[in-house]
Short mmCIF file of C-alpha atoms in Angstrom, two decimals:
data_model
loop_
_atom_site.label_atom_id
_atom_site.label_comp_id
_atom_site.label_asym_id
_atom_site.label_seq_id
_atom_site.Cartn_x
_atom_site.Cartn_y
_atom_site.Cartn_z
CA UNK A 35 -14.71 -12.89 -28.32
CA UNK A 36 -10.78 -13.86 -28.33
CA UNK A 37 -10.30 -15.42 -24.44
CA UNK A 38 -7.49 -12.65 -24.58
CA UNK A 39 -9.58 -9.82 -24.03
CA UNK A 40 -11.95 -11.54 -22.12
CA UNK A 41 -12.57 -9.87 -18.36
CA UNK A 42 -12.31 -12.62 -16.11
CA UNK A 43 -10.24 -11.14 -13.59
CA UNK A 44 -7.38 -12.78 -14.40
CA UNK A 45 -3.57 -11.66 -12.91
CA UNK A 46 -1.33 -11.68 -15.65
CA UNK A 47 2.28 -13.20 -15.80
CA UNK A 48 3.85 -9.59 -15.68
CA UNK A 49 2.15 -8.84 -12.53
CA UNK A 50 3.31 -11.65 -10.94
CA UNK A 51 6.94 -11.59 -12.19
CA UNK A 52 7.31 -7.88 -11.08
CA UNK A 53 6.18 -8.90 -7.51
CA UNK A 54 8.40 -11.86 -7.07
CA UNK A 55 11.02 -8.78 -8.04
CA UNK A 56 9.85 -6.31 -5.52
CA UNK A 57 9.83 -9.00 -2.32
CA UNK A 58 13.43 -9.21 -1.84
CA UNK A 59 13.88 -5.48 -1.81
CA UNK A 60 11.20 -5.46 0.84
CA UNK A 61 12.32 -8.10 2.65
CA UNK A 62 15.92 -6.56 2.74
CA UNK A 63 14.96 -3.15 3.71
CA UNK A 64 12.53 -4.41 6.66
CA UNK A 65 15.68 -6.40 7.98
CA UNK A 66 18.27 -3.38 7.93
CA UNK A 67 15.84 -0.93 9.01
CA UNK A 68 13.40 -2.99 12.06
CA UNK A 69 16.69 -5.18 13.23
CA UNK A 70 19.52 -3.22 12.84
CA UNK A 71 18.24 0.50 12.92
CA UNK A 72 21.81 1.72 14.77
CA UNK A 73 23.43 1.10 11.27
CA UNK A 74 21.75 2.93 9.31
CA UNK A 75 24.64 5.20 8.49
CA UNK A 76 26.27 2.59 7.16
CA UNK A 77 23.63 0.01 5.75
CA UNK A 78 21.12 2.99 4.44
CA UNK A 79 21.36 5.47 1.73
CA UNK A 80 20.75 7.94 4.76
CA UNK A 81 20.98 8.03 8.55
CA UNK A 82 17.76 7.49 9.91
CA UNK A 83 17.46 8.58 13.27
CA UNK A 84 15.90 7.64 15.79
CA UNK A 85 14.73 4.64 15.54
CA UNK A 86 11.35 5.13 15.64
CA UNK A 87 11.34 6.45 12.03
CA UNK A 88 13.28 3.55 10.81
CA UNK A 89 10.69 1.53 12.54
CA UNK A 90 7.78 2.75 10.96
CA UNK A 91 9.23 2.68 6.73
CA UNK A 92 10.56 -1.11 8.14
CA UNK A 93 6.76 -1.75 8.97
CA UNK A 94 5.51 -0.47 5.67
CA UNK A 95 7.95 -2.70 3.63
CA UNK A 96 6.89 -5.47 6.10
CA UNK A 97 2.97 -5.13 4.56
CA UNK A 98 4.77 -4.04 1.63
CA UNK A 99 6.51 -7.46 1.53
CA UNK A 100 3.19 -9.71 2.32
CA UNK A 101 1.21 -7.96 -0.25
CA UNK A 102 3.68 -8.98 -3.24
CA UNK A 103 4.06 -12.71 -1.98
CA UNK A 104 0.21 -12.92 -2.02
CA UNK A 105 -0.03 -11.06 -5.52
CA UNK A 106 2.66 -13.34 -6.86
CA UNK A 107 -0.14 -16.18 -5.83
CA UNK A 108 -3.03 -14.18 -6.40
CA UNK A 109 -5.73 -15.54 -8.80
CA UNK A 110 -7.84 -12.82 -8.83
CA UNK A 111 -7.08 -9.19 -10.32
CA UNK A 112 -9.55 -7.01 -8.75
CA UNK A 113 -8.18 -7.69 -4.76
CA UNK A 114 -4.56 -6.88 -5.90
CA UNK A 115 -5.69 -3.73 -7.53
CA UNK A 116 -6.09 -0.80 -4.77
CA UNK A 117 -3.25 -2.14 -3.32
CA UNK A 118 -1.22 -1.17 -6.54
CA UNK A 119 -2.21 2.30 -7.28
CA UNK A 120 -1.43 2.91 -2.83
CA UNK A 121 2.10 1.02 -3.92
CA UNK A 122 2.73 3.40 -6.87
CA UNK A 123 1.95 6.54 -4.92
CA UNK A 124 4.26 5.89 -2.27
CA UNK A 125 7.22 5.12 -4.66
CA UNK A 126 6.58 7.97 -6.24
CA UNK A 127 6.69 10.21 -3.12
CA UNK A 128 9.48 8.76 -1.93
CA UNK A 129 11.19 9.95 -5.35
CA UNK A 130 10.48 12.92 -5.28
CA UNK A 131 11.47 13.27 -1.87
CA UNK A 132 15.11 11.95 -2.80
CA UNK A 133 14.88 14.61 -5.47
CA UNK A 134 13.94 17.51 -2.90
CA UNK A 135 16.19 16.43 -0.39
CA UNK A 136 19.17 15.35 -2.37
CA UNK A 137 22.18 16.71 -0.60
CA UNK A 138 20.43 14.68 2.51
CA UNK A 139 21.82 11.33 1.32
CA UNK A 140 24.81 9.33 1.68
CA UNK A 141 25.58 9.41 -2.23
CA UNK A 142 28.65 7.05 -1.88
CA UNK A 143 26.88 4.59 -0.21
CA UNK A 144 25.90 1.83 -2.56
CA UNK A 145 22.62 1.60 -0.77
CA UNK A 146 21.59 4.90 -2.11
CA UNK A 147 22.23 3.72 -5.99
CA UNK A 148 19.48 0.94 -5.16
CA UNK A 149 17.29 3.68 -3.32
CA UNK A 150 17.09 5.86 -6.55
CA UNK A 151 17.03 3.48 -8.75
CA UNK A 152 14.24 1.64 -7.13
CA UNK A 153 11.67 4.78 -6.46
CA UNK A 154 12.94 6.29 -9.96
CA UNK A 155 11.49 3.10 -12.06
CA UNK A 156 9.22 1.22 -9.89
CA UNK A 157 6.30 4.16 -9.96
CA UNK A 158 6.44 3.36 -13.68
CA UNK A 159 6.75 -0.99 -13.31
CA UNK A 160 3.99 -0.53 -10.64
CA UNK A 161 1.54 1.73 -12.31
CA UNK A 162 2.39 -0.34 -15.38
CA UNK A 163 1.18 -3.15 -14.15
CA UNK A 164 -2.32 -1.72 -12.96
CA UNK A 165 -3.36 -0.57 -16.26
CA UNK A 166 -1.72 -3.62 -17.75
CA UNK A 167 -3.79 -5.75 -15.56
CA UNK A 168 -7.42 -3.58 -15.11
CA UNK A 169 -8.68 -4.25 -18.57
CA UNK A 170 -9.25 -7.84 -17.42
CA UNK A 171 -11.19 -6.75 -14.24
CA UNK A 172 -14.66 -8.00 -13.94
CA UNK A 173 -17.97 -6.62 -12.67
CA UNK A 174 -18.44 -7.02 -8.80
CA UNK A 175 -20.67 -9.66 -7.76
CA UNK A 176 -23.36 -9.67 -5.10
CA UNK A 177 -20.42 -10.22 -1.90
CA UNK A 178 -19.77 -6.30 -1.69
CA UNK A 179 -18.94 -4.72 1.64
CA UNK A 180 -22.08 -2.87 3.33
CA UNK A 181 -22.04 0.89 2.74
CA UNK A 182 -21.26 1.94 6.35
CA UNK A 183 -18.27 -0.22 6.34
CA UNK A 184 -17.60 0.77 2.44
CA UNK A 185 -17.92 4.41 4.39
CA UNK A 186 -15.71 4.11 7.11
CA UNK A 187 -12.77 2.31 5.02
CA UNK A 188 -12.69 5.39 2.59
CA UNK A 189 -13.16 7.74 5.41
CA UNK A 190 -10.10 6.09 7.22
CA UNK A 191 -8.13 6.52 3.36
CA UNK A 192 -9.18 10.46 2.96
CA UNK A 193 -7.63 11.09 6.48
CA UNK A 194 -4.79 9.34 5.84
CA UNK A 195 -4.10 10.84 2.73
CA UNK A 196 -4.82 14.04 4.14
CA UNK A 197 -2.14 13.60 6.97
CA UNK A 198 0.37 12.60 4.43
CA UNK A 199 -0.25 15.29 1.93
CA UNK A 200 -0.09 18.03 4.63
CA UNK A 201 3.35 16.74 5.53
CA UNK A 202 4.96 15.87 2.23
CA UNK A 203 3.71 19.65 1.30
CA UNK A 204 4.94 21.31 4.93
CA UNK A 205 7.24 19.27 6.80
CA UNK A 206 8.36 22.42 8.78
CA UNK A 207 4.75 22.53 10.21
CA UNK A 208 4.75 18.59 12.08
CA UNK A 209 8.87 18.89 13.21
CA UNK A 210 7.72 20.74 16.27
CA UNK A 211 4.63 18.51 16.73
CA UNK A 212 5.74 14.64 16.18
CA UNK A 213 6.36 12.77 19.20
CA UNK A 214 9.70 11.67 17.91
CA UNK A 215 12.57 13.65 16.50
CA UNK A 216 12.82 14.15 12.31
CA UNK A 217 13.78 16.40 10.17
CA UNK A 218 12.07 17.18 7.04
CA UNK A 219 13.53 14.42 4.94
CA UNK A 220 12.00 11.76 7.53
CA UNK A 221 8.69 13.85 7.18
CA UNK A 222 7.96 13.61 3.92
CA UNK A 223 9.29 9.57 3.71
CA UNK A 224 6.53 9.17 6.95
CA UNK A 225 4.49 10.94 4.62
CA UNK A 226 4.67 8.36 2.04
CA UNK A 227 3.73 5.50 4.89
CA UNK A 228 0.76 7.39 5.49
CA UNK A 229 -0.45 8.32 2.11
CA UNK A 230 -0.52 4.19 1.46
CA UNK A 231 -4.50 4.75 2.72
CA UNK A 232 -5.44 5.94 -0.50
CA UNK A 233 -5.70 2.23 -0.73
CA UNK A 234 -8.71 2.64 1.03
CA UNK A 235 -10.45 5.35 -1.42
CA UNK A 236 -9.63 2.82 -4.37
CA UNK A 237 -10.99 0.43 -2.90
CA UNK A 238 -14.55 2.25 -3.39
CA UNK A 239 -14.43 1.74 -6.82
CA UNK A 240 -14.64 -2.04 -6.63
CA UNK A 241 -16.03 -2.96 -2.81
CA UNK A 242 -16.24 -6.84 -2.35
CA UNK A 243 -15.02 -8.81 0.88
CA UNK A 244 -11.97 -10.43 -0.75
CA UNK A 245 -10.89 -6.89 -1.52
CA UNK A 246 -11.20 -5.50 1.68
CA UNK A 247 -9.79 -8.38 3.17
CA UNK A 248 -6.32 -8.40 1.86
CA UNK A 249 -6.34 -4.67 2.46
CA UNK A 250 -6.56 -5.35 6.45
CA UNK A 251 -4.30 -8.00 6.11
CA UNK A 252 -1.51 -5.73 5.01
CA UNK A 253 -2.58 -3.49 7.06
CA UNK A 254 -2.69 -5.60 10.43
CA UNK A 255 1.01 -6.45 9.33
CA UNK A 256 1.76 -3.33 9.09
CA UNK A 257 0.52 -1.67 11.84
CA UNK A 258 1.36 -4.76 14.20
CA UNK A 259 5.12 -4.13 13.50
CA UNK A 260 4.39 -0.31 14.15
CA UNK A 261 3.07 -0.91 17.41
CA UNK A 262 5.89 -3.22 19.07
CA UNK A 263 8.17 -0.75 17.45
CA UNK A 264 6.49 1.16 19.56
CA UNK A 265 6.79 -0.82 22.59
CA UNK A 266 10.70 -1.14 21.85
CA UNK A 267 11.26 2.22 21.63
CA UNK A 268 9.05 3.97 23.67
CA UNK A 269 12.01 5.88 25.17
CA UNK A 270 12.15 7.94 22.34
CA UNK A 271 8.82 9.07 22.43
CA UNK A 272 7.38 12.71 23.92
CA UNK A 273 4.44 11.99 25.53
CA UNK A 274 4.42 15.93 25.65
CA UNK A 275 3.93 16.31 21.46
CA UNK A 276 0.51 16.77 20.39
CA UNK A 277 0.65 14.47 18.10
CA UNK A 278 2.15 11.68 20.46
CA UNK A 279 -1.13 10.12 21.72
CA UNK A 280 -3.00 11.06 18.56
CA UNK A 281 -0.98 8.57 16.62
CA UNK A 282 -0.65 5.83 19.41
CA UNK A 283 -4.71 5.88 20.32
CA UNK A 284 -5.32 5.71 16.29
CA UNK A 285 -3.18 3.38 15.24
CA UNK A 286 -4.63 0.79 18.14
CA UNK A 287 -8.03 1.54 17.00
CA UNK A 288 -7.36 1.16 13.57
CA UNK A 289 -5.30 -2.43 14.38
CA UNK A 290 -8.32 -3.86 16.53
CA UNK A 291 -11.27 -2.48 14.24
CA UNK A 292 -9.31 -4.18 11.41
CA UNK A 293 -9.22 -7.49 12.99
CA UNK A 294 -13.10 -6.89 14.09
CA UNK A 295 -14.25 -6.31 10.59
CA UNK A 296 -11.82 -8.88 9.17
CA UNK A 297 -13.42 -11.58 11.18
CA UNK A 298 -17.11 -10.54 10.67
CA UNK A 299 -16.26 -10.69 7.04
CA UNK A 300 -14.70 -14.21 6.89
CA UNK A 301 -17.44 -16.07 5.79
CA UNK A 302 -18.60 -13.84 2.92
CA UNK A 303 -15.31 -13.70 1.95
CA UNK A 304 -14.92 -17.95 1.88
CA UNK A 305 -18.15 -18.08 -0.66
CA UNK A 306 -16.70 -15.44 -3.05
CA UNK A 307 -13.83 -17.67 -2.67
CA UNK A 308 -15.62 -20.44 -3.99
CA UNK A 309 -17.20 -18.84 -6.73
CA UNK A 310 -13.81 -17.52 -7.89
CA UNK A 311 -12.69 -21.09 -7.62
CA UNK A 312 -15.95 -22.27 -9.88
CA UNK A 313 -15.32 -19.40 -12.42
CA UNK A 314 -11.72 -20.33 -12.90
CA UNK A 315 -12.74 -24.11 -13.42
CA UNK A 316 -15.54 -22.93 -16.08
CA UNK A 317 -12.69 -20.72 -18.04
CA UNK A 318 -10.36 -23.31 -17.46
CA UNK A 319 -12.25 -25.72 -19.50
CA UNK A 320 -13.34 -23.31 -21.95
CA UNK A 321 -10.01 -22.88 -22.69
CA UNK A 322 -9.30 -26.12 -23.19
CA UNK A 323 -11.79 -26.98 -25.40
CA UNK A 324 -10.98 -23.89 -27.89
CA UNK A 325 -7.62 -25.67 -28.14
CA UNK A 326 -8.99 -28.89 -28.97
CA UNK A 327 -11.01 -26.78 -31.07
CA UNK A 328 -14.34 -28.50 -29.80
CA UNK A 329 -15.24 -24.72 -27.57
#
């Protein structure tokens, strides 16, 4: 069999190219948006207010961000690939929100060129990529996740999902119930943040520890910077919304049972390490001999 076609979980160049291209989008948007939230008029392609909205996209382009610069390093397909297909889904909302919402946006503001252009192409780079990438996937070993944490992890995804596809579909319904001001432009682009879980049902399809692992790893990242946002602008929260302490009690569950499960998985996750190291020295040196054509 041609070492081409061969599935040894490789990453391929165009995987890693396209994330070194995404990063400094990410890193730029986290900047304007978690720093400098006031200027959004001027430095977004739309006024996000209040802050706490800004806040939470700034936290998803945050994980965003650390995602990439670990794919760009990554040496082993199958933990990049949930994180993908939650990537591509979230560009993709966010497109079609600019295209529901049009008249919503600052359309002279050279900020909102790079908006569209980015969620009108990189669904397509992104998904690209996957099924680029996927035929080279290999079979999970023996290191997979136990059910009742496989369980909980796509449990935690479904609900997610859920909550994100009930407000992309009826932002009217949650203006009256978040405990921050938005409008239904801010819905559906929170709606996005939160539809990123379907990370989590993915990740069903291919369980092992290294998987899971970079999963709460963005997501600690992520929902870190959500919580100090949080704590910096607490002032524009209603304690009064129903949804207020719903959102605040979950997402400090969901931050301290990641780092729980994160640690009691360390040491699994270290021997599949090794054993990815081992299998990359084994095709490294095939390789090399079919060259010297002695393989």
């Amino acid at each position: 069999m041609s070492t081409d076609s061969v599935p040894d979980d490789r990453v391929l160049p165009y995987t890693r190219v396209l994330s070194l291209c995404i990063v400094p989008f990410l890193v730029a948007g986290f900047v304007i948006l978690y720093l400098f939230p006031q200027h959004t008029a001027r430095l977004w392609a739309w006024p996000l207010r209040p802050a706490m909205t800004a806040t939470v996209l700034a936290s998803a382009y945050l994980g965003g961000a650390y995602f990439f610069v670990r794919a760009a390093l990554e040496r082993r397909w199958h933990v990049l690939s949930p994180g993908l297909l939650a990537v591509t889904l979230f560009a993709t909302l966010l497109g079609v929100a600019t295209v529901l919402q049009w008249g919503r946006f600052t359309h002279d503001n050279p900020a909102f060129w790079i908006w569209s252009a980015l969620y009108f192409v990189t669904p397509f780079l992104v998904f690209g990529a996957w099924l680029t990438n996927r035929r080279y996937a290999d079979a999970p070993g023996d290191e997979v996740v136990p059910r009742g944490v496989r369980r909980t992890v796509a449990a935690v995804g479904v609900l997610a999902v859920i909550q994100g596809a009930a407000m992309f579909l009826s932002p009217s319904t949650f203006l009256d119930m978040w405990p921050w001001a938005i409008t239904p432009l801010t819905c559906r682009t929170l709606a996005a943040v939160f539809c990123l879980g379907v990370a989590g049902v993915a990740f069903g399809r291919d369980p092992r520890w290294s998987t899971l692992r970079r999963m709460l790893e963005v997501e600690l990242v992520m929902v870190g910077a959500i919580l100090i946002g949080v704590l910096r602008f607490h002032r524009e929260l209603d304690p009064t919304k129903p949804l207020g302490w719903v959102l605040l009690v979950g997402f400090a569950a969901l931050f301290v049972a990641s780092v729980v499960v994160l640690a009691s998985g360390q040491d699994r996750e270290q021997a599949e390490d090794r054993r990815a190291e081992s299998s990359e020295e084994l095709r490294e040196y095939a390789d090399g001999g079919d060259e010297d054509g002695s393989g």
